[in-house]
Tab-separated table of C-alpha atoms in Angstrom:
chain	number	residue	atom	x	y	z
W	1	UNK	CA	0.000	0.000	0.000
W	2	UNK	CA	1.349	3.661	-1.109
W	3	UNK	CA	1.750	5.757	1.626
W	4	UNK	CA	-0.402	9.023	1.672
W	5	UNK	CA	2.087	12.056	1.619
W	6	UNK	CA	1.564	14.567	3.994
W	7	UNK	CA	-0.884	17.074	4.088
W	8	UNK	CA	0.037	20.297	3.973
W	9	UNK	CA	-1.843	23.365	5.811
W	10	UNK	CA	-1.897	26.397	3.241
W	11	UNK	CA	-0.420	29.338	4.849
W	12	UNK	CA	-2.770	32.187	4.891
W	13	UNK	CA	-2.186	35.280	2.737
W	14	UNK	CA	0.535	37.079	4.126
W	15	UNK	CA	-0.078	41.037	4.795
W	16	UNK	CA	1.689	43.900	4.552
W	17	UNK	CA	4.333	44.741	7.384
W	18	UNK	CA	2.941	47.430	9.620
W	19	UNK	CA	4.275	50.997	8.389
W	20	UNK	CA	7.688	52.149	10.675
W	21	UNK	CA	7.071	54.873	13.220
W	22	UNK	CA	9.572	57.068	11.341
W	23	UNK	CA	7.194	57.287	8.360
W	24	UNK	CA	4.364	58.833	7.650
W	25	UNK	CA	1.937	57.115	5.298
W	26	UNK	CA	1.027	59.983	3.375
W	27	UNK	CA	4.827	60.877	2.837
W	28	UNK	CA	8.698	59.755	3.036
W	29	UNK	CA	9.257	62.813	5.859
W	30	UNK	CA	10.780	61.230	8.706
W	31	UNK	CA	9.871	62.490	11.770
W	32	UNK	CA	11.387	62.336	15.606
W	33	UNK	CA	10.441	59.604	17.983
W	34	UNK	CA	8.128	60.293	20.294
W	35	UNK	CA	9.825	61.085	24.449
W	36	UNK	CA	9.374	58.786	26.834
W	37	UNK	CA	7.024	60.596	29.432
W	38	UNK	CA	8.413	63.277	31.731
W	39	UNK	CA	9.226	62.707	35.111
W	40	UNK	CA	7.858	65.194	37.574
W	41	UNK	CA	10.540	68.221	38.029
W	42	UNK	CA	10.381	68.356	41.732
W	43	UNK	CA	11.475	64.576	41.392
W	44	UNK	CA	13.993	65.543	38.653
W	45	UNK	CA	15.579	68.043	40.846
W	46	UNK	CA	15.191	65.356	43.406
W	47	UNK	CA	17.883	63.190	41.815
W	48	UNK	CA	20.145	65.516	40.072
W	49	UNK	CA	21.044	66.944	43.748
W	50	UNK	CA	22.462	63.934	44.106
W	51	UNK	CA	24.227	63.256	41.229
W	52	UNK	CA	28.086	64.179	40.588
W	53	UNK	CA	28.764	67.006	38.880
W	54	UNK	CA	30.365	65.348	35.883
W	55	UNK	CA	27.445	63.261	34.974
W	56	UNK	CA	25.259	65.792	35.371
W	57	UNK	CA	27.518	67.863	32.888
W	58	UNK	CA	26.608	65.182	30.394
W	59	UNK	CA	22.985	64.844	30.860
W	60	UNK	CA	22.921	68.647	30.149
W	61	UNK	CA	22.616	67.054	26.188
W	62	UNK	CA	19.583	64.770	27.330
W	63	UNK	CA	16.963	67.280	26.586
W	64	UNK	CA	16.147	71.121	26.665
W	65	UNK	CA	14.396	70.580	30.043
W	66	UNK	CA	17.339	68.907	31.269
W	67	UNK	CA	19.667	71.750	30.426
W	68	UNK	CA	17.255	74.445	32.282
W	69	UNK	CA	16.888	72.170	35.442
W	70	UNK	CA	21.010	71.954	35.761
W	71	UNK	CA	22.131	75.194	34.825
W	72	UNK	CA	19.700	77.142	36.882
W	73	UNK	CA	21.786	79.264	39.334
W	74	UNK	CA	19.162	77.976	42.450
W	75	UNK	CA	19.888	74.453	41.658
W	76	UNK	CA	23.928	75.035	41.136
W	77	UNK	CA	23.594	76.516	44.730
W	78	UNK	CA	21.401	73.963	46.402
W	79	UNK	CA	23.980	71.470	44.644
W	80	UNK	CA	26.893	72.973	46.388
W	81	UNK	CA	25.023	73.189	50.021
W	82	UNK	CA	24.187	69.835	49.772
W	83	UNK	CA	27.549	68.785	48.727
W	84	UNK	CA	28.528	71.115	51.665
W	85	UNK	CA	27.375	68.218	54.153
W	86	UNK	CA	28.586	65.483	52.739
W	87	UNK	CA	32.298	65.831	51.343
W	88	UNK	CA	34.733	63.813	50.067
W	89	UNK	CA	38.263	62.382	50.480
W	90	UNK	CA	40.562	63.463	47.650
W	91	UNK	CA	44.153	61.791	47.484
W	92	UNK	CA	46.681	63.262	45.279
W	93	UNK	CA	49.910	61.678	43.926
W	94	UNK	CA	52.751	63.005	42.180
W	95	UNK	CA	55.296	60.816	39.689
W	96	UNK	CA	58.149	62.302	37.813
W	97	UNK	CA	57.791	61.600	34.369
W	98	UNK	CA	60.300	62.136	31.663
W	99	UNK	CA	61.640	65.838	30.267
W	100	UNK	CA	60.701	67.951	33.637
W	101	UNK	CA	57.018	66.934	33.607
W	102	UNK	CA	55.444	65.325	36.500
W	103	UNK	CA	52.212	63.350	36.683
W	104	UNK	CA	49.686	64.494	39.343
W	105	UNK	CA	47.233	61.360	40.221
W	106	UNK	CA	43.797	62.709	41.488
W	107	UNK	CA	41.210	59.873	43.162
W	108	UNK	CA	38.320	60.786	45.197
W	109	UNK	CA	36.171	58.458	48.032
W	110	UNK	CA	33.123	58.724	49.596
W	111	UNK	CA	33.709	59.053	53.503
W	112	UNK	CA	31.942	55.510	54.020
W	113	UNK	CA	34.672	54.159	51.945
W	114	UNK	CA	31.308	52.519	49.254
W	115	UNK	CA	32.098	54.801	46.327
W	116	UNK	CA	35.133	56.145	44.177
W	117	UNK	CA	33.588	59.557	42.729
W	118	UNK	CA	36.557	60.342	40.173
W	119	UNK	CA	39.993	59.026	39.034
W	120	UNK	CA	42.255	60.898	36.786
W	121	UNK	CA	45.893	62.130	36.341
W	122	UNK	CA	47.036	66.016	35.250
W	123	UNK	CA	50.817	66.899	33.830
W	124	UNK	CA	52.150	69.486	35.121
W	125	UNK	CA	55.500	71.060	33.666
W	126	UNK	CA	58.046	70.908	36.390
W	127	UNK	CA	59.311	68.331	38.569
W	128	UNK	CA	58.424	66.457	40.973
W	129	UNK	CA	60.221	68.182	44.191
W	130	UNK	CA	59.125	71.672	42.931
W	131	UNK	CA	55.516	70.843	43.575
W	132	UNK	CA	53.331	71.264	46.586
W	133	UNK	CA	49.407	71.449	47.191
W	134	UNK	CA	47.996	74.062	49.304
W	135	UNK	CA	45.576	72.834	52.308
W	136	UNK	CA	42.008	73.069	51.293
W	137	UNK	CA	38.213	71.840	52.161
W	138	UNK	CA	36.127	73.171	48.908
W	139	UNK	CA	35.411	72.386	45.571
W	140	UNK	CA	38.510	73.819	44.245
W	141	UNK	CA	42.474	72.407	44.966
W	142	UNK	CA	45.723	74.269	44.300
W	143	UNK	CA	48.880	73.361	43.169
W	144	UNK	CA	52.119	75.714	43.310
W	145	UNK	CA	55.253	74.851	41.578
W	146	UNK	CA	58.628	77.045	40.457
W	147	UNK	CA	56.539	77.675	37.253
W	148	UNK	CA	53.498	79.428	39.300
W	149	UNK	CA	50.183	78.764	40.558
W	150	UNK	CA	47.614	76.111	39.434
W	151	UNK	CA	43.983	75.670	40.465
W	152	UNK	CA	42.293	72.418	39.900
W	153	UNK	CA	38.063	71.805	39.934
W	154	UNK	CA	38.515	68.141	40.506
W	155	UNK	CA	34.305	67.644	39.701
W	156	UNK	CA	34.637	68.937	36.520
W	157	UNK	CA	38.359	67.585	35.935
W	158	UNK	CA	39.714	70.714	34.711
W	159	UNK	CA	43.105	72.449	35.708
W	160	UNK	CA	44.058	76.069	34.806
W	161	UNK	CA	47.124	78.195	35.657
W	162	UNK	CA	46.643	80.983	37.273
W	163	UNK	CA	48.212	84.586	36.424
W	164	UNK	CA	51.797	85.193	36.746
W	165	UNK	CA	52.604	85.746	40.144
W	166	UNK	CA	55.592	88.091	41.253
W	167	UNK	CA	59.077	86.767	41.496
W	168	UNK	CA	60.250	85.694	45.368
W	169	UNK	CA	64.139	86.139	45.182
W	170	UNK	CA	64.653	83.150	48.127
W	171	UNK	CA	62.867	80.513	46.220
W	172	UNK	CA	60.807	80.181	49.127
W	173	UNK	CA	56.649	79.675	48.509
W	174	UNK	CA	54.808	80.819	51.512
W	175	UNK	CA	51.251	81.777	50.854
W	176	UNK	CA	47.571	81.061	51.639
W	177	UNK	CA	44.196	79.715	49.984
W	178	UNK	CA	40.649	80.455	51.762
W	179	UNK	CA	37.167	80.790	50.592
W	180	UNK	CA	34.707	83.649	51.337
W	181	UNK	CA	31.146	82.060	51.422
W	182	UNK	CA	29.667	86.384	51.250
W	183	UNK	CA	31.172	87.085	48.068
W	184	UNK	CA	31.411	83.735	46.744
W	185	UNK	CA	35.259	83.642	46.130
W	186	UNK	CA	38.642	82.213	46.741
W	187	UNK	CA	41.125	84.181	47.875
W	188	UNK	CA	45.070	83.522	47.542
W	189	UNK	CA	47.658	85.400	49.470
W	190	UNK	CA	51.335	85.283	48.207
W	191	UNK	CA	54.046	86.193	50.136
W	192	UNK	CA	57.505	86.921	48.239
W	193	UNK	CA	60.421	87.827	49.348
W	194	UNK	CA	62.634	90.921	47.801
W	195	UNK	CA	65.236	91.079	49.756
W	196	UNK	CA	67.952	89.836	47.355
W	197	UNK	CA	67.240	92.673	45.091
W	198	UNK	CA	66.981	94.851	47.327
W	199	UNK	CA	70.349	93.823	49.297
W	200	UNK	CA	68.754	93.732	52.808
W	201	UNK	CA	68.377	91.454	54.914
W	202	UNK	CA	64.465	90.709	54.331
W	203	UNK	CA	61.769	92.646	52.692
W	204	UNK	CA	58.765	90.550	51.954
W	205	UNK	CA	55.993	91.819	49.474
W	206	UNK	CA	52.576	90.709	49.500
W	207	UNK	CA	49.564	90.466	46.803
W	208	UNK	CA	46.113	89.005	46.856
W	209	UNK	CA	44.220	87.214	43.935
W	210	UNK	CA	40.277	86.425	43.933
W	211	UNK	CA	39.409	83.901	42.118
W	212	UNK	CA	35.744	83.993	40.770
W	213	UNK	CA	33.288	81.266	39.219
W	214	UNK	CA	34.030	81.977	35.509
W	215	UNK	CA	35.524	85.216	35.747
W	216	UNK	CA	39.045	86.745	35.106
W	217	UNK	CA	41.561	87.593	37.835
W	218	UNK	CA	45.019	88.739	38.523
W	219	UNK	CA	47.383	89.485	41.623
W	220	UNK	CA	47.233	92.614	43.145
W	221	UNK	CA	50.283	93.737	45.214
W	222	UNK	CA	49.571	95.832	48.581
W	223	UNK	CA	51.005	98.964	50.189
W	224	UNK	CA	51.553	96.916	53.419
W	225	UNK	CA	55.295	94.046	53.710
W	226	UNK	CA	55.099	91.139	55.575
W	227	UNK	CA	57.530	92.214	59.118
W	228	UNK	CA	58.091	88.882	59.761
W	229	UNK	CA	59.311	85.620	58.006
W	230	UNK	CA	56.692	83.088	58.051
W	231	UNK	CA	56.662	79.119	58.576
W	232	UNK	CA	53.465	76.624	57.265
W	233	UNK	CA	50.887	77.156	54.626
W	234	UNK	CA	48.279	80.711	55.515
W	235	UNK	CA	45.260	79.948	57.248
W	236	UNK	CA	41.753	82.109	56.462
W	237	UNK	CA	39.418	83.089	59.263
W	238	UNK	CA	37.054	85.822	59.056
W	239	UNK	CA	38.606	87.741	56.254
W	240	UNK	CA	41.646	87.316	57.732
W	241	UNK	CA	45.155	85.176	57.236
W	242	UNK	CA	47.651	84.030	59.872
W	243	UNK	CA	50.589	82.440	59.627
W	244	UNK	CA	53.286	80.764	62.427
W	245	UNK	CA	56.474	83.198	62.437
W	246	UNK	CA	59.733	81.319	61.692
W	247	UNK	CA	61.341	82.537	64.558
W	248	UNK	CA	61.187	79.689	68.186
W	249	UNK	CA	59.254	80.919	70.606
W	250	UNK	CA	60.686	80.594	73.741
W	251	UNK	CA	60.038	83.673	76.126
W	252	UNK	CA	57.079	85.936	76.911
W	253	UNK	CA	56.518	88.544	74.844
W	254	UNK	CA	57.903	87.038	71.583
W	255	UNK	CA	55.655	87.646	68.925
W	256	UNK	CA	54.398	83.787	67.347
W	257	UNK	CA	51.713	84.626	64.524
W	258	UNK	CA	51.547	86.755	62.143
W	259	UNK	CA	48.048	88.350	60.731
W	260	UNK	CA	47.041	89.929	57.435
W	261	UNK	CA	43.265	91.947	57.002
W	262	UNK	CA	42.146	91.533	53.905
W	263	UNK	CA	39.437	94.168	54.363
W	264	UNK	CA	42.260	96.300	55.876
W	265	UNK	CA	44.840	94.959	54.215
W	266	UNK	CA	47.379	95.479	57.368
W	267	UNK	CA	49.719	93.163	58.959
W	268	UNK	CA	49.577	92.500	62.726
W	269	UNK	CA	50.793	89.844	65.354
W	270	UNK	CA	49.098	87.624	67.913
W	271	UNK	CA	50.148	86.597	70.804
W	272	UNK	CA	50.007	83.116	71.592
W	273	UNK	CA	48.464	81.025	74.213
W	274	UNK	CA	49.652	82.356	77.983
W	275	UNK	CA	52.227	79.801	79.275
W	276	UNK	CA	52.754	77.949	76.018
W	277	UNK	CA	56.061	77.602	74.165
W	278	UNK	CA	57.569	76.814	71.014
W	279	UNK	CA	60.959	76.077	70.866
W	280	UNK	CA	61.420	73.859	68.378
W	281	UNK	CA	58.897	75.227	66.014
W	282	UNK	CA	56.535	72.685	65.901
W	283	UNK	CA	53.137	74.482	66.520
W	284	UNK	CA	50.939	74.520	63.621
W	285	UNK	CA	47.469	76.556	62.730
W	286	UNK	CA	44.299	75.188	61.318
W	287	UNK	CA	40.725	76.023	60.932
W	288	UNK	CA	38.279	73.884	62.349
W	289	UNK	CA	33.858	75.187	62.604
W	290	UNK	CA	35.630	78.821	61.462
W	291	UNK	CA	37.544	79.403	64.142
W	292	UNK	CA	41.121	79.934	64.339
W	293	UNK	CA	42.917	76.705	66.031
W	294	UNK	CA	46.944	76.330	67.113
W	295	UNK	CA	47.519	72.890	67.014
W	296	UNK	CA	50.163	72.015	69.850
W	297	UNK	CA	51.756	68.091	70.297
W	298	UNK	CA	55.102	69.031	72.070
W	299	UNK	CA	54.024	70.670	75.044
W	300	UNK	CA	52.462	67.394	76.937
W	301	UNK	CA	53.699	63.999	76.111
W	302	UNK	CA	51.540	62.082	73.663
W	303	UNK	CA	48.511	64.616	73.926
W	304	UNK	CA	47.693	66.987	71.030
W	305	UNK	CA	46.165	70.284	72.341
W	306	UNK	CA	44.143	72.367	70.499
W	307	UNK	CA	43.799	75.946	71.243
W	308	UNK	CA	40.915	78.116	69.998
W	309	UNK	CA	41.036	81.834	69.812
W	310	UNK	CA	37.917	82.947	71.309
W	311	UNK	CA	38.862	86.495	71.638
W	312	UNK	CA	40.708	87.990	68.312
W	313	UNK	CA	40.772	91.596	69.603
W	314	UNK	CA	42.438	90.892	73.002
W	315	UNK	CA	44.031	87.101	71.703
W	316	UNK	CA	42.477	85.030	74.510
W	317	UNK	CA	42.888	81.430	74.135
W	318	UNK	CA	41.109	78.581	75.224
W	319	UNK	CA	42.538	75.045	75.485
W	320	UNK	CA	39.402	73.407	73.655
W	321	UNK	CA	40.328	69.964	73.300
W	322	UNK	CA	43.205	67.340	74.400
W	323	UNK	CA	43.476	64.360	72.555
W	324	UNK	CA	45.149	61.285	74.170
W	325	UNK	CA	47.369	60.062	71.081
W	326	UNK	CA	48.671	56.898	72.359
W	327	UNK	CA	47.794	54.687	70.173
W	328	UNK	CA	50.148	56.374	67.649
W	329	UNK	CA	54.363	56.196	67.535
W	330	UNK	CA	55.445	59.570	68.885
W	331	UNK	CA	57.743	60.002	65.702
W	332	UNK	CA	54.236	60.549	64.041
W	333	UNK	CA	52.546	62.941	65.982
W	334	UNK	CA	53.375	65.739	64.301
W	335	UNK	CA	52.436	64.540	60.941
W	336	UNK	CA	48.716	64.360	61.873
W	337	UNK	CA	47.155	67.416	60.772
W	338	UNK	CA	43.433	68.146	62.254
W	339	UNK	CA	41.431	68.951	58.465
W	340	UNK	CA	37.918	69.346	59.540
W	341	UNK	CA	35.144	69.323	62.232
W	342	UNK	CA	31.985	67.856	61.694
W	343	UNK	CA	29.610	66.735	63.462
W	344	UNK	CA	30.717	66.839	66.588
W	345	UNK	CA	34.113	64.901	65.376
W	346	UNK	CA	37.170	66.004	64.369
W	347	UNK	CA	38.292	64.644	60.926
W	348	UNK	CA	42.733	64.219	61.301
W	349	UNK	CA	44.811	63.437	58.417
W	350	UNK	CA	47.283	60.854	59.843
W	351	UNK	CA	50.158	61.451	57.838
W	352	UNK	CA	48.503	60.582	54.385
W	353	UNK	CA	48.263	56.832	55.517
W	354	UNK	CA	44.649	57.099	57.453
W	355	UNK	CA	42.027	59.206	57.898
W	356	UNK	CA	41.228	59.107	61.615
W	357	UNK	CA	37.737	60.925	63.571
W	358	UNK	CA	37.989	62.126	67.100
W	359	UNK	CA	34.306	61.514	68.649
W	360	UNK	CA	34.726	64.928	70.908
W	361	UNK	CA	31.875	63.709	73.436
W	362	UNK	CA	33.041	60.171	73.451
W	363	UNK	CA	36.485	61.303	73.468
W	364	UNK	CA	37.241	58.140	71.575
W	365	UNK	CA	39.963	58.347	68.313
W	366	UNK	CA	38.751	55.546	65.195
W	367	UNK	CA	40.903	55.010	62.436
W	368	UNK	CA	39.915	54.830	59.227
W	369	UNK	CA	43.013	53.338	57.482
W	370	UNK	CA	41.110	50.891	54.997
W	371	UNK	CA	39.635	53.646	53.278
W	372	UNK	CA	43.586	54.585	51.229
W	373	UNK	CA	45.195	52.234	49.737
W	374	UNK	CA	48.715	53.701	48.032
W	375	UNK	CA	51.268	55.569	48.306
W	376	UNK	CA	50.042	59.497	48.437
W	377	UNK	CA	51.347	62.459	48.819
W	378	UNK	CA	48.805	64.286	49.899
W	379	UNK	CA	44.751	64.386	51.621
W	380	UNK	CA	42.652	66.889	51.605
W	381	UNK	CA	39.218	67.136	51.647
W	382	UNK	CA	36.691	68.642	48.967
W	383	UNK	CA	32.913	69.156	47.795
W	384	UNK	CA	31.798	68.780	44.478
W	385	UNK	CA	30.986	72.099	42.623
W	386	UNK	CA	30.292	73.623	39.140
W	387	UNK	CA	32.822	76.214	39.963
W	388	UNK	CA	34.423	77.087	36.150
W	389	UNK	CA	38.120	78.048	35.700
W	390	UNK	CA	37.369	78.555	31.800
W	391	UNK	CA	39.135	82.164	31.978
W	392	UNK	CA	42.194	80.096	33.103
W	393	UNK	CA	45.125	78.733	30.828
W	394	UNK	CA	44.069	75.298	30.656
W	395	UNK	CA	46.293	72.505	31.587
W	396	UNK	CA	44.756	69.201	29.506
W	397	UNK	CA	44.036	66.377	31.985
C-alpha cells in the first residue's frame, strides 16, 4: 500500500508589514520619535542633587528641560550646600615623568569608603620636588610649583594656571588659599620675598588674587610688607590670614603669629596662648567650625592640644580639646594634621596613611586606614561644585 504524503496546511495570505514609526503614510518625511514621558521636576531636581557634577555635565545634552533644570543658578547653589554636608576624600599623587614633567594622580572616596567619585591624572610642567598642594576643604584644589600657581576643579576635571605671580628672590613659597562664602570667592595670598634685590636682609611683598566662578583675575600687590618671616601654609578666618612666624618661641613677649586683614589689608601679630612655648617650632594653625585653632603636640607627652582663639581683639585662648594620642608612635605625631570638624568629630589626616575621627563627646579616636590604599602624597578634603576656571590657561588632563 502507497503511503499518503503529507498534508500540507496552506499558509494564509501574508499582509503587509505594519508601516515604521519614522514614516508617515502619506509621505517619506521622517519624523522624531516620540519622548518617553516626563518625570515630575520636583522629582527631577530630586535626583540631580544627588548626582556628581560630571554626569550631570553630560545629561545637560539629554533634553532642553534637562539643560534648564542643571544650569539654573538655584539648583547650582542647592547642589553645592548639599555637597557642603557630605564631602569627600581626595588623594593626590605626584610621579616624575620624563623631560621635567610630572604626573599628578587625582582619586576621590566617599567618607563611608562605598564609592570612588573620580579618578584621573594632570601633567604638570616641572618636577616632581618643585611641587606642593595648598591645604584646602572646597570644591577647588591648588597646586604651586617654580613655574606658578595652578587651580584644579577636581568635579569637573579641569586644571588652569593661574596669572603670573611676582618673582620671590629666596625661592621660598609661603602663601595662603581660603574661601569667602559672602562674596562667593577664593582668595590667595602670596608672600615673596625681595630682599635679594633689594640687598637687605628681608623685605617681603605681598599680593592678593580672587578667584571667581568663571571670571578673570590677577594678583594685586599691597602697600603693606610682611615684618616677619613666616613658617606653614596661611590659614583664612574671618577675612583674615595668619601664619606661624619662623622665629622659636621661647620667652614671653615674643611675637608667634603673624596676621594679614584683607578688608584692611594690614599686617599685625598675635600673641600666643599664655604659658605655652615653642621652641622647636613645631606648633601649627588650622581652621576647624571657622575658628582659628593652634595645634600644639610638644608641650604634653603624647597629647595633642588644640587651642581656639575665642577672643581675636584681646588674643584670649582657650585650650578646647586634648586628645590622648597613644595609640600612635610619637615620631608621628606631628604629621597628623586636624582637616575638619563635623559633626561633633574632628576629621585628622594621619600622615597621608589614614584618615582618623575624634568623637569629641566620646572622646574616643577611630581610624579609618582601609579607606587609602597607596602611596600618596597628599589628603585633603573637597565638595563637588560647578565652579568654572574657563578664563584660566588650561592645563589638559
Amino acid at each position: 500500500m502507497k503511503k499518503k504524503p503529507p498534508m500540507r496546511i496552506p499558509s494564509p495570505p501574508s499582509s503587509p508589514p505594519p508601516p515604521s514609526p519614522l514614516f508617515s503614510p502619506h509621505d517619506d518625511v521622517v519624523s522624531e520619535p516620540p519622548m518617553p514621558p516626563s518625570l515630575p521636576t520636583d522629582l527631577l531636581i530630586n535626583i540631580f542633587l544627588r548626582l556628581p557634577v560630571k554626569s550631570l555635565g553630560k545629561f545637560k545634552s539629554v533634553s532642553k528641560e534637562w539643560l534648564q533644570l542643571i544650569t539654573d543658578p538655584h539648583f547650582i547653589s542647592a547642589h553645592r550646600e548639599l555637597s557642603l554636608s557630605n564631602p569627600n576624600i581626595v588623594l593626590v599623587k605626584k610621579t616624575h615623568q620624563l623631560n621635567k614633567c610630572t604626573r599628578v594622580d587625582v582619586s576621590s572616596l566617599s567618607f563611608d569608603g562605598v564609592s570612588k567619585n573620580l579618578d584621573f591624572s594632570l601633567y604638570l610642567h616641572d618636577y616632581e620636588n618643585n611641587i606642593e598642594m595648598l591645604p584646602s576643604k572646597w570644591d577647588l584644589i591648588c597646586f604651586v610649583s617654580d613655574s606658578g600657581f595652578y587651580a584644579c576643579n577636581p568635579s569637573t576635571q579641569v586644571m588652569g594656571k593661574l596669572p603670573e605671580a611676582s618673582c620671590c628672590t629666596s625661592g621660598e613659597v609661603n602663601a595662603g588659599m581660603g574661601y569667602v562664602k559672602e562674596r562667593g570667592e577664593y582668595v590667595l595670598v602670596h608672600l615673596f620675598d625681595r630682599s635679594l634685590d633689594l640687598h637687605v636682609d628681608y623685605d617681603i611683598g605681598c599680593e592678593v588674587l580672587r578667584l571667581r566662578d568663571g571670571e578673570d583675575c590677577a594678583w594685586e600687590v599691597v602697600d603693606a610688607n610682611c615684618p616677619f618671616v613666616v613658617r606653614g601654609w596661611g590659614v583664612l578666618v574671618e577675612n583674615v590670614f595668619y601664619w606661624m612666624i619662623w622665629d622659636e618661641y621661647n620667652q614671653p613677649g615674643d611675637e608667634a603669629i603673624v596676621s594679614f586683614d584683607l578688608e584692611k589689608e594690614e599686617f599685625g601679630t598675635v600673641s600666643p596662648p599664655e604659658g605655652c612655648f615653642d621652641p622647636n617650632g613645631a606648633w601649627s594653625l588650622v581652621e576647624l567650625g571657622g575658628r582659628l585653632c593652634l595645634v600644639d603636640s610638644v608641650t604634653r607627652p603624647m597629647t595633642m592640644d588644640i587651642w581656639v582663639l575665642e577672643d581675636v581683639e584681646n588674643h584670649k585662648w582657650v585650650r578646647e580639646y586634648s586628645i590622648q594620642m597613644n595609640g600612635y608612635t610619637s615620631d608621628m605625631l606631628n604629621f597628623i594634621v586636624p582637616l575638619d570638624y563635623q559633626d561633633g568629630k574632628i576629621v585628622m589626616d594621619a600622615k597621608q596613611e589614614s584618615l582618623d575621627y575624634y568623637d569629641v563627646k566620646k572622646k574616643h579616636i577611630k581610624r579609618m586606614d582601609h579607606l587609602i590604599a597607596g602611596e600618596w602624597n597628599w589628603l585633603r578634603l573637597y565638595t563637588e561644585s560647578f565652579f568654572s576656571l574657563k578664563n584660566l590657561i588650561d592645563i589638559d588632563a
